[in-house]
Coordinates of C-alpha atoms (C1' of nucleotides) in Angstrom, one line a residue:
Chain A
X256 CA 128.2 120.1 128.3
X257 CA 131.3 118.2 126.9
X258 CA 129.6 115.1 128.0
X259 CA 126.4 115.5 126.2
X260 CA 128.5 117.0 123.3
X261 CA 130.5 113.5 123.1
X262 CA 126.9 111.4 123.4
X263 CA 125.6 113.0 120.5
X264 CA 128.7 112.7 118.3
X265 CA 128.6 108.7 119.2
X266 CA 127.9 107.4 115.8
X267 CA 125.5 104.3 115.2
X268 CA 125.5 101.9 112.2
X269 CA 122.0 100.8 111.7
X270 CA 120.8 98.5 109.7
X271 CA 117.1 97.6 108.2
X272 CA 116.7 94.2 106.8
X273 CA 113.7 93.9 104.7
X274 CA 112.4 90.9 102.2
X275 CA 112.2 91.6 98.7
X276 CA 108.5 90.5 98.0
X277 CA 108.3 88.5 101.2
X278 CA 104.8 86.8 101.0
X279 CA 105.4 86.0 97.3
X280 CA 109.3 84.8 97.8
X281 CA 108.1 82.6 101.1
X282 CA 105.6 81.3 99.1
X283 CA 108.0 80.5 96.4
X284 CA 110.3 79.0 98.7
X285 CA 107.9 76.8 100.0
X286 CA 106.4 75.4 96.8
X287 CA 109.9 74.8 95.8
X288 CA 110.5 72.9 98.5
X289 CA 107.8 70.8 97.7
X290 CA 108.7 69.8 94.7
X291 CA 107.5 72.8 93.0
X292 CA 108.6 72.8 88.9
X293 CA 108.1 76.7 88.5
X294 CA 109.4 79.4 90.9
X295 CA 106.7 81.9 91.6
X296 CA 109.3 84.7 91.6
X297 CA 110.3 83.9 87.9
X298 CA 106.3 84.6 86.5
X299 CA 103.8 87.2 87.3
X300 CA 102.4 86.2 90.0
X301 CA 101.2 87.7 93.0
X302 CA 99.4 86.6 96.6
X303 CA 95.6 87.8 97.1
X304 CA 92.3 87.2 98.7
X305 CA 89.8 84.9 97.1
X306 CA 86.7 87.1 95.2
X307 CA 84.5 85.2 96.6
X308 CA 85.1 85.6 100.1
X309 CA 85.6 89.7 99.1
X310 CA 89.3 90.0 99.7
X311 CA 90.4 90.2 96.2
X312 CA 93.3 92.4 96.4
X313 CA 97.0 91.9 95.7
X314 CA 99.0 91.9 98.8
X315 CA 102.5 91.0 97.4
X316 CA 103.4 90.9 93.5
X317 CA 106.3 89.3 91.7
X318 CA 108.8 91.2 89.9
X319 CA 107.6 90.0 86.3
X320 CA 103.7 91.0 88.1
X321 CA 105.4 94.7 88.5
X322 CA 106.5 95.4 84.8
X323 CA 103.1 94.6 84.2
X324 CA 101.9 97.7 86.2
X325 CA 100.2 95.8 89.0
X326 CA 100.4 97.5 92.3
X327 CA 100.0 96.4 95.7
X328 CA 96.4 96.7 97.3
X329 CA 94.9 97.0 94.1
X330 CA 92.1 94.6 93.4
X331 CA 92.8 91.3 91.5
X332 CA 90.6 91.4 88.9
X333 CA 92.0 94.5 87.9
X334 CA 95.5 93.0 88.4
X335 CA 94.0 90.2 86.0
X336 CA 92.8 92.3 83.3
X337 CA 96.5 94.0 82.7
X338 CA 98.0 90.7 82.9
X339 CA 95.7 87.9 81.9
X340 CA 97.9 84.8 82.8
X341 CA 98.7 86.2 85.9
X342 CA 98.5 83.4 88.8
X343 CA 97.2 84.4 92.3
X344 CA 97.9 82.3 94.8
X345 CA 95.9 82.5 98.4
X346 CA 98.0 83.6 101.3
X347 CA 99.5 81.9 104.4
X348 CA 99.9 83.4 107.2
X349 CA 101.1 80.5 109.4
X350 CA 104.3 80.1 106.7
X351 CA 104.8 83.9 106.9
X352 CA 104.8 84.1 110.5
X353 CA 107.8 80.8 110.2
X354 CA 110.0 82.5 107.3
X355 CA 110.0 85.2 109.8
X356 CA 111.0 83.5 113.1
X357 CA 113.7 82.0 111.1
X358 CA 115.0 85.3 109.4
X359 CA 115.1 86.7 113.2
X360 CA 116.9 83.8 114.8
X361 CA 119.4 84.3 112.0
X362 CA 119.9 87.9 112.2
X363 CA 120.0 87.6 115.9
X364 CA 123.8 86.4 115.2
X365 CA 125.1 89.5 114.0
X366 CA 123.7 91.7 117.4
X367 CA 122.5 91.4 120.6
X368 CA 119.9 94.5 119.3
X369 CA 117.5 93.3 116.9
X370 CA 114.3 94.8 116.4
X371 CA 111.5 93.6 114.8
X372 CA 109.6 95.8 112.9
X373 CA 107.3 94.0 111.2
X374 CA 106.8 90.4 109.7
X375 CA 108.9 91.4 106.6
X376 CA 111.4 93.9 108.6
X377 CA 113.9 94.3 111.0
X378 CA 116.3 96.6 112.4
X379 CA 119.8 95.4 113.6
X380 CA 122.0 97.7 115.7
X381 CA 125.6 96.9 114.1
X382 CA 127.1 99.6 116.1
X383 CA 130.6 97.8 117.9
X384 CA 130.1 95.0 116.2
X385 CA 132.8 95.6 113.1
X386 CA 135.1 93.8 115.6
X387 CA 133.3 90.6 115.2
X388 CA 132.0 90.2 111.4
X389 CA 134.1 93.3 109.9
X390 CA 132.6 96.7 108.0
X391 CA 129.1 97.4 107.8
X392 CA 128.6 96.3 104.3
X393 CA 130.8 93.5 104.2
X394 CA 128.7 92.1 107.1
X395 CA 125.5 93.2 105.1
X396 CA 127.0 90.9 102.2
X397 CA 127.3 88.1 104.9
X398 CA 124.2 88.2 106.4
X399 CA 122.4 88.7 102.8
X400 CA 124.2 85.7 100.7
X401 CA 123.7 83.5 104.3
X402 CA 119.8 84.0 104.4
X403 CA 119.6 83.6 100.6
X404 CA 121.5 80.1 101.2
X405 CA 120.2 79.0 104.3
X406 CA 116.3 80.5 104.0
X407 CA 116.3 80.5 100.1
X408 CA 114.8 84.1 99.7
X409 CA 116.7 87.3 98.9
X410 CA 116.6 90.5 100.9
X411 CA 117.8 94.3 101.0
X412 CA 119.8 95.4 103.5
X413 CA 120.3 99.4 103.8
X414 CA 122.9 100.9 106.1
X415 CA 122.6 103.7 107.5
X416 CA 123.5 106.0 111.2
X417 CA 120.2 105.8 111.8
X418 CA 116.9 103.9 111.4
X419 CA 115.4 105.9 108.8
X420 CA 118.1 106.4 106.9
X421 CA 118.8 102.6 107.1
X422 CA 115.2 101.8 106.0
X423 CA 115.1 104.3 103.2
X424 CA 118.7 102.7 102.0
X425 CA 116.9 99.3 102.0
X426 CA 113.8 100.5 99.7
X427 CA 116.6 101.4 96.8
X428 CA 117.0 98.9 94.1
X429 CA 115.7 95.6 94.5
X430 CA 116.0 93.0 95.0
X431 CA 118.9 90.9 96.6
X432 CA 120.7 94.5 97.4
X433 CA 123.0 96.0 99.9
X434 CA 122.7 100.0 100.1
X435 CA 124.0 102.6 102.2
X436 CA 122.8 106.2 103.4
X437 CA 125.1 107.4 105.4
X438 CA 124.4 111.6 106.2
X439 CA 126.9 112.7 103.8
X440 CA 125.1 111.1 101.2
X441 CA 121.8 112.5 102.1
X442 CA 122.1 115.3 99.5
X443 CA 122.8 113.3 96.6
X444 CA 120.8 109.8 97.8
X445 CA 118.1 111.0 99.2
X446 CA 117.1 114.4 98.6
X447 CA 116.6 114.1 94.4
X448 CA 113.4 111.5 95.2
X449 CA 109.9 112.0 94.9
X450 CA 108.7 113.3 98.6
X451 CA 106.0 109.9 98.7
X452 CA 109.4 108.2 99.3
X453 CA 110.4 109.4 102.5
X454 CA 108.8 107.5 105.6
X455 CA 105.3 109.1 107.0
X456 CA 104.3 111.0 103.4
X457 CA 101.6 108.6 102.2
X458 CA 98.5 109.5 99.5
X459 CA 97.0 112.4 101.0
X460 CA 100.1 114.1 102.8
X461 CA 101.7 113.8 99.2
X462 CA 99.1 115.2 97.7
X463 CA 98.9 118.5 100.0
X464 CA 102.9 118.8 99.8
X465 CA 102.7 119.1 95.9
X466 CA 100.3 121.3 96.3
X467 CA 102.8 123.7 98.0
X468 CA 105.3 123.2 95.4
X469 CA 107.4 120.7 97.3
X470 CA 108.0 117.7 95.1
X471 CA 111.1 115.8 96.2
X472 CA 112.2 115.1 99.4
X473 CA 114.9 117.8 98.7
X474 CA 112.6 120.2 98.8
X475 CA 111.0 119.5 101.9
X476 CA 113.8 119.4 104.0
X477 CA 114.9 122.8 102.4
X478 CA 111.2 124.3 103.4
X479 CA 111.5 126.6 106.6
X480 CA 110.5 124.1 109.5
X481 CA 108.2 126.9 110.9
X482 CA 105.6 127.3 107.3
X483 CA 105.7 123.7 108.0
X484 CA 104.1 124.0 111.2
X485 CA 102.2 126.3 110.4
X486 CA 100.8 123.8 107.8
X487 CA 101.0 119.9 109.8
X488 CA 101.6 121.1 113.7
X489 CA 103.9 118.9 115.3
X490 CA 103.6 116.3 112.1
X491 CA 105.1 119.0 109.8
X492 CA 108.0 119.5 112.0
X493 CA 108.8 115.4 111.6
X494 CA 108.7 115.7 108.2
X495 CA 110.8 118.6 108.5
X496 CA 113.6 116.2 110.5
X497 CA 113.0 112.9 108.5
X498 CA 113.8 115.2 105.4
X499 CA 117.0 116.1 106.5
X500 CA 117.4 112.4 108.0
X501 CA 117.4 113.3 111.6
X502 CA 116.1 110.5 113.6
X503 CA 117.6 108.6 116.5
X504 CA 115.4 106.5 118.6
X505 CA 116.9 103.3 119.6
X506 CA 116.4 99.9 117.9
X507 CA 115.0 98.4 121.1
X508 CA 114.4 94.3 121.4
X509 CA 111.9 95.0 123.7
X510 CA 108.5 93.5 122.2
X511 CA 105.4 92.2 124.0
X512 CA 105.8 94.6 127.0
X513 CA 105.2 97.8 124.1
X514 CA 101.9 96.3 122.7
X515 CA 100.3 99.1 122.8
X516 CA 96.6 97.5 122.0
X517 CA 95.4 93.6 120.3
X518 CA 92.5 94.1 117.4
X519 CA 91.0 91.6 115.3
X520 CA 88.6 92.2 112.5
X521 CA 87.1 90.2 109.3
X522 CA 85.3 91.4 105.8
X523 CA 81.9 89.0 106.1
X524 CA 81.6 86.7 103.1
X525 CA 77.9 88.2 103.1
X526 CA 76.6 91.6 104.0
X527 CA 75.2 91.3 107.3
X528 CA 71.9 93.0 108.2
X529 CA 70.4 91.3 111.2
X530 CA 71.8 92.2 114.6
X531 CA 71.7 88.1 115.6
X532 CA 74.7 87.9 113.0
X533 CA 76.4 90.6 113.6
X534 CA 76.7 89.6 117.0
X535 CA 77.9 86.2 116.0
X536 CA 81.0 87.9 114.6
X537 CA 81.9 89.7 117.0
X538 CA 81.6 87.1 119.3
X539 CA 84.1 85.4 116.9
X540 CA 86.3 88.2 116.8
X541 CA 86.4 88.5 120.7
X542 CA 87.2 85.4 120.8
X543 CA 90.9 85.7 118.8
X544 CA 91.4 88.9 121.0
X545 CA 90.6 88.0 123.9
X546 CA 93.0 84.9 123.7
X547 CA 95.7 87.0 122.3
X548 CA 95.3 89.4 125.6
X549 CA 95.4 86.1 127.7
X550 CA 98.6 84.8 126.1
X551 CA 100.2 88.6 126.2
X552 CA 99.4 87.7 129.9
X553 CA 97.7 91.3 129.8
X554 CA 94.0 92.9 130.4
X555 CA 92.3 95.4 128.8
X556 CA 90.5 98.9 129.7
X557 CA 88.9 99.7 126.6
X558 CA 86.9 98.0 124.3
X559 CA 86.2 99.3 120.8
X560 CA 83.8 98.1 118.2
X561 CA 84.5 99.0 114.1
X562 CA 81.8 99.0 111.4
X563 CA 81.9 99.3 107.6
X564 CA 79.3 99.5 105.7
X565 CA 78.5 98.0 102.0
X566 CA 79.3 101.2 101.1
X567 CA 82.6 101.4 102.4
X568 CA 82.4 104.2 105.1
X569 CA 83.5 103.1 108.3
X570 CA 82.7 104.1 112.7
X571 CA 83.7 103.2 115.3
X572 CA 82.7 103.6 119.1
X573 CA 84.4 102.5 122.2
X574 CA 84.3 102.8 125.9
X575 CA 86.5 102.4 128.7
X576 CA 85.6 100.1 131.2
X577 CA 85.5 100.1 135.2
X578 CA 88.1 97.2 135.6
X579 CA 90.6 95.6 133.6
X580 CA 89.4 92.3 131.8
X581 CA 91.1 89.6 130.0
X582 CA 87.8 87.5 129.9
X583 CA 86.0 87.0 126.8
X584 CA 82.3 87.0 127.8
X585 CA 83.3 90.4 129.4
X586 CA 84.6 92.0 126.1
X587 CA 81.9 90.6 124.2
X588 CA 78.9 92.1 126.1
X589 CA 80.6 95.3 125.8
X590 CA 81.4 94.6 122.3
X591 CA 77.9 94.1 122.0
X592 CA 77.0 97.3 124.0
X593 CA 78.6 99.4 122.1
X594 CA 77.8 97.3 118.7
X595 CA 73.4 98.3 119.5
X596 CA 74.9 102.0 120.2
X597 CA 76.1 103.0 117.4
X598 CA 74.9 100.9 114.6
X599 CA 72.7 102.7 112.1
X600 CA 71.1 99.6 110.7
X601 CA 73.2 99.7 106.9
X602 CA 74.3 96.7 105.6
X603 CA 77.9 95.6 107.2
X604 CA 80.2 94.4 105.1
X605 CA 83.5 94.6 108.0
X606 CA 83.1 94.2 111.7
X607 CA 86.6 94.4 113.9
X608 CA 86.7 94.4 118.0
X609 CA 90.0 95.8 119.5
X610 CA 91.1 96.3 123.2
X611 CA 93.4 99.0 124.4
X612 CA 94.8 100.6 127.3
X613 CA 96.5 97.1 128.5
X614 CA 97.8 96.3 131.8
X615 CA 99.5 93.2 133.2
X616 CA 97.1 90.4 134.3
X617 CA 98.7 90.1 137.9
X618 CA 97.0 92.3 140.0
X619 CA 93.8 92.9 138.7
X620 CA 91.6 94.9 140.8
X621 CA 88.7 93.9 141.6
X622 CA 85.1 96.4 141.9
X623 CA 81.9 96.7 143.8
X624 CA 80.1 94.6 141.1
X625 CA 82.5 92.0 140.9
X626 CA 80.9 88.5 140.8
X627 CA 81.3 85.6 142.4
X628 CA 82.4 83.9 139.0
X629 CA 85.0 85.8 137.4
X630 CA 88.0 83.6 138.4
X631 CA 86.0 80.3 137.1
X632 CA 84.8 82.4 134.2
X633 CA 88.8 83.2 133.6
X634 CA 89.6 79.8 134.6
X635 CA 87.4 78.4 132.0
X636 CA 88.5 80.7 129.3
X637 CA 92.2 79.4 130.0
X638 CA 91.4 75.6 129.3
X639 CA 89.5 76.5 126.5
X640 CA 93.0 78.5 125.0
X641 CA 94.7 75.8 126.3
X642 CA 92.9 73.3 124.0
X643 CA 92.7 75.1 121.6
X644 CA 96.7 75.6 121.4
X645 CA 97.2 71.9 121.7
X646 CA 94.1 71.0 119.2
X647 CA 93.9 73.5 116.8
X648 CA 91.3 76.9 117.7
X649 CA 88.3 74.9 115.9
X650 CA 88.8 71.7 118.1
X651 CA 86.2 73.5 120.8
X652 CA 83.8 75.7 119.6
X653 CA 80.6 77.5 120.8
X654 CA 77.1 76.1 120.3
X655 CA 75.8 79.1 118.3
X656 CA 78.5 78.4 115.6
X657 CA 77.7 75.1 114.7
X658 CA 75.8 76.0 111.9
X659 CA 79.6 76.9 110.4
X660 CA 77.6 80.0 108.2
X661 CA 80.0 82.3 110.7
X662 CA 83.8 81.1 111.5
X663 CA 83.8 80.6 115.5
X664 CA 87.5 82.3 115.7
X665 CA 87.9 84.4 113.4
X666 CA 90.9 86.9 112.4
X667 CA 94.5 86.6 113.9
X668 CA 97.4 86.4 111.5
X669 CA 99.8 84.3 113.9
X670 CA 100.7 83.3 117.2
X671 CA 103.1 85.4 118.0
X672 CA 102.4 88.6 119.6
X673 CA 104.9 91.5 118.7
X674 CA 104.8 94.6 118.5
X675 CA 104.2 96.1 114.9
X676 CA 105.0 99.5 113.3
X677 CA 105.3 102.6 115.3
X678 CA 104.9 106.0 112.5
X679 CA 107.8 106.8 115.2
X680 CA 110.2 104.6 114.0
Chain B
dT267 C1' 83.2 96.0 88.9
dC268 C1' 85.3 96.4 93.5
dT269 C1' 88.3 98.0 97.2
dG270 C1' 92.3 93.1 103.6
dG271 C1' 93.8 93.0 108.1
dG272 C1' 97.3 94.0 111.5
dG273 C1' 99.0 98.0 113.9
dT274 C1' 100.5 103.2 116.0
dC275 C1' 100.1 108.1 116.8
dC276 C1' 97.8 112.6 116.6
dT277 C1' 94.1 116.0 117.0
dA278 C1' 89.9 118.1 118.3
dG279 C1' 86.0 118.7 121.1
dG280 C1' 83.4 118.1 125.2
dA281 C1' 83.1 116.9 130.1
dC282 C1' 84.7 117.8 134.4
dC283 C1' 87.6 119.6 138.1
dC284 C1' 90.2 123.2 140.4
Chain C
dT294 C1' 74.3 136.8 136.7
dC295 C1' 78.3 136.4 134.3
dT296 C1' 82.8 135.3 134.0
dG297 C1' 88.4 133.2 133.7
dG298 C1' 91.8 129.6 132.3
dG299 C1' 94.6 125.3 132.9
dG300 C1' 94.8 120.5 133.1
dT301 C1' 93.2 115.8 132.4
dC302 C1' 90.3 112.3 130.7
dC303 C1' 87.3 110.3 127.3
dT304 C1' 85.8 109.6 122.6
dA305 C1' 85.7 109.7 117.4
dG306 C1' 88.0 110.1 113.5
dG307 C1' 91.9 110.5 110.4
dA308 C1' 96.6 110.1 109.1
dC309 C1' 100.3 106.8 108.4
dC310 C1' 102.9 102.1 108.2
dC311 C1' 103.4 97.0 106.5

DNA sequence: TCTGGGGTCCTAGGACCC
DNA sequence: TCTGGGGTCCTAGGACCC
């Protein structure tokens, strides 16, 4: 008992790293570099789809975008109409996915335990290290003026003894900040903001907690835990912790082997209505996938096909398979499969193809219908990734997409693999 | 007038087995 | 003929995150 006792009273000093803006500052940076005269940072400005390709929403705004009112997902011609001199700029995912690598290798100084949490966010385990770079916020201050020299964009940094408390110490004032939450501080920090602002309470899960009454995330974490599982299950019971910033999973370095499944998906410039078209996508889209499995050196058990419809309601259906597969023609007949299944014949305005339940690639068990084929089908698949790498993924394309009305590989936001967000933290 | 794309986790119901 | 529960797997859908 005194040993456990003594594990739980080892206190961590966690801290979440997260880029103020970061599509819209990495873009900035970058057209700086260039030669750039104005700093997108300084004007409204945000990064967003084109219209005419139907992506035109905002996925990252400049400060001067926000005192305009302009939010985040909304769409740009909205964005347009309450600022008309706004300037939307496309985004780049190949940049992001380098500002990123960068910011990691840097932050990788200050601990051996970095976890990456998304393109824009890491955690850093600073527990142990005070020895080497001092406090926890003088070496917050460190790390934040050295990216801002070094990288040229500015970043929050929240301390905290754990993660969440860490990452809701990094979301105070922005940007170019160093906060801290530390559990004594919960009460006065933490507890007077508007419940939306605690991790896991989105739109609709805000909207049923006012409905009770409970308003800040004071509130909640002064709700008895059981009325909230009466209300949520297990979910109201994490809400219940995360209110009173309990939280201690690990900040784990660990990323390809906890990809839990690889997805691709695209909005169609057109509505599709023919089943020939539709099938060209996702041929597309298994493409990307199925060469993001290969380079994850992993196979697949279950295949899953997405539609949306002009009118914006979405299905899906998906099927587990007899053997693992990391070959593309297998997914895709699937993909196709289950495509005929369930499609209603509306207009499609999304199509996405995921694969889940992965496996390593090195003992693949073969079945009674295995052909002959499969290791020059997956042979052949390899050169083609291979080439593509080296060439660039349109230098060898299939003979149905020359027409170019459909991209041949389409979705993927960058090379490397890593595992995203976990709602666990 | 129009609403992206990448993920994770949880739940509920039905099938199936013991 | 009518009746159990418990456990696991599969599938669809919905919530959340960035």
């Amino acid at each position: 008992m005194r040993i456990s006792g003594d594990i739980m009273a080892a206190k961590r000093t966690i801290m979440h790293i997260d880029v103020n803006s970061a599509y819209l500052s990495w873009q900035a940076v970058y057209d700086l570099q260039k030669g750039a005269d104005v700093d997108l940072r300084q004007i409204p400005s945000v990064v967003g789809g084109s219209h005419e390709d139907r992506k035109g929403i905002v996925l990252a705004k400049s400060i001067p975008a926000k005192a305009f009112g302009i939010q985040t997902g909304e769409v740009i011609w909205q964005a347009k109409q309450k600022c008309p001199d706004l300037v939307v700029v496309p985004p780049n995912y190949e940049l992001y996915m380098k500002a990123s690598n960068a910011l990691f290798s840097l932050i990788k100084d200050y601990s051996p335990k970095v976890q990456r949490f998304s393109v824009d966010e890491m955690f850093l385990d600073y527990t142990g290290m005070e020895y080497f770079f001092g406090e926890p916020i003088e070496a917050a201050y460190k790390i934040k003026e050295r990216v801002k020299k070094e990288l040229g964009f500015t970043i929050n940094i929240g301390i905290g003894e754990n993660k969440l408390t860490a990452k809701i110490a990094s979301d105070f004032k922005k940007p170019d900040m160093v906060h801290t939450l530390y559990q004594r501080e919960i009460p006065t920090k933490m507890w007077p903001l508007p419940v939306e602002d605690l991790f896991m309470v989105g739109r609709k899960t805000k909207k049923k907690l006012n409905e009770m009454n409970i308003k800040t995330i004071g509130d909640l974490a002064n709700t008895d835990v059981k009325f909230l599982y009466s209300r949520f299950k297990s979910f109201g019971y994490l809400l219940w912790r995360y209110a009173n910033g309990i939280e201690n999973s690990p900040v784990s370095g660990d990323r390809i082997m906890n990809i839990k499944g690889i997805g691709n998906s695209t909005t169609i410039k057109f509505d599709v209505e023919d089943k020939e078209t539709a099938f060209k996508v996702l041929l597309s889209l298994t493409e990307s996938v199925a060469m993001r499995l290969r380079a994850a050196k992993a196979c697949c058990s279950v295949v899953s096909v997405e539609i949306k419809t002009s009118q914006l309601n979405s299905y899906s259906h998906q099927r587990k398979l007899f053997a693992p597969t990391c070959i593309t023609d297998e997914i895709y007949t699937v993909a196709a499969e289950l495509f005929e299944e369930c499609w209603k014949g509306e207009k499609i305005r999304h199509l996405g193809v995921r694969v889940s339940q992965l496996s390593g690639d090195d003992f693949v068990q073969g079945t009674f219908f295995d052909d002959v084929n499969r290791e020059k089908k997956e042979a052949l698949d390899c050169a083609i990734d291979y080439i593509r790498l080296k060439y660039g993924k349109h230098s060898i394309i299939r003979g149905v997409f020359v027409d170019r009305e459909i991209s041949p590989v389409s979705g993927g936001v960058g090379e490397d693999d890593y595992a995203m967000m976990s709602s666990i933290l």
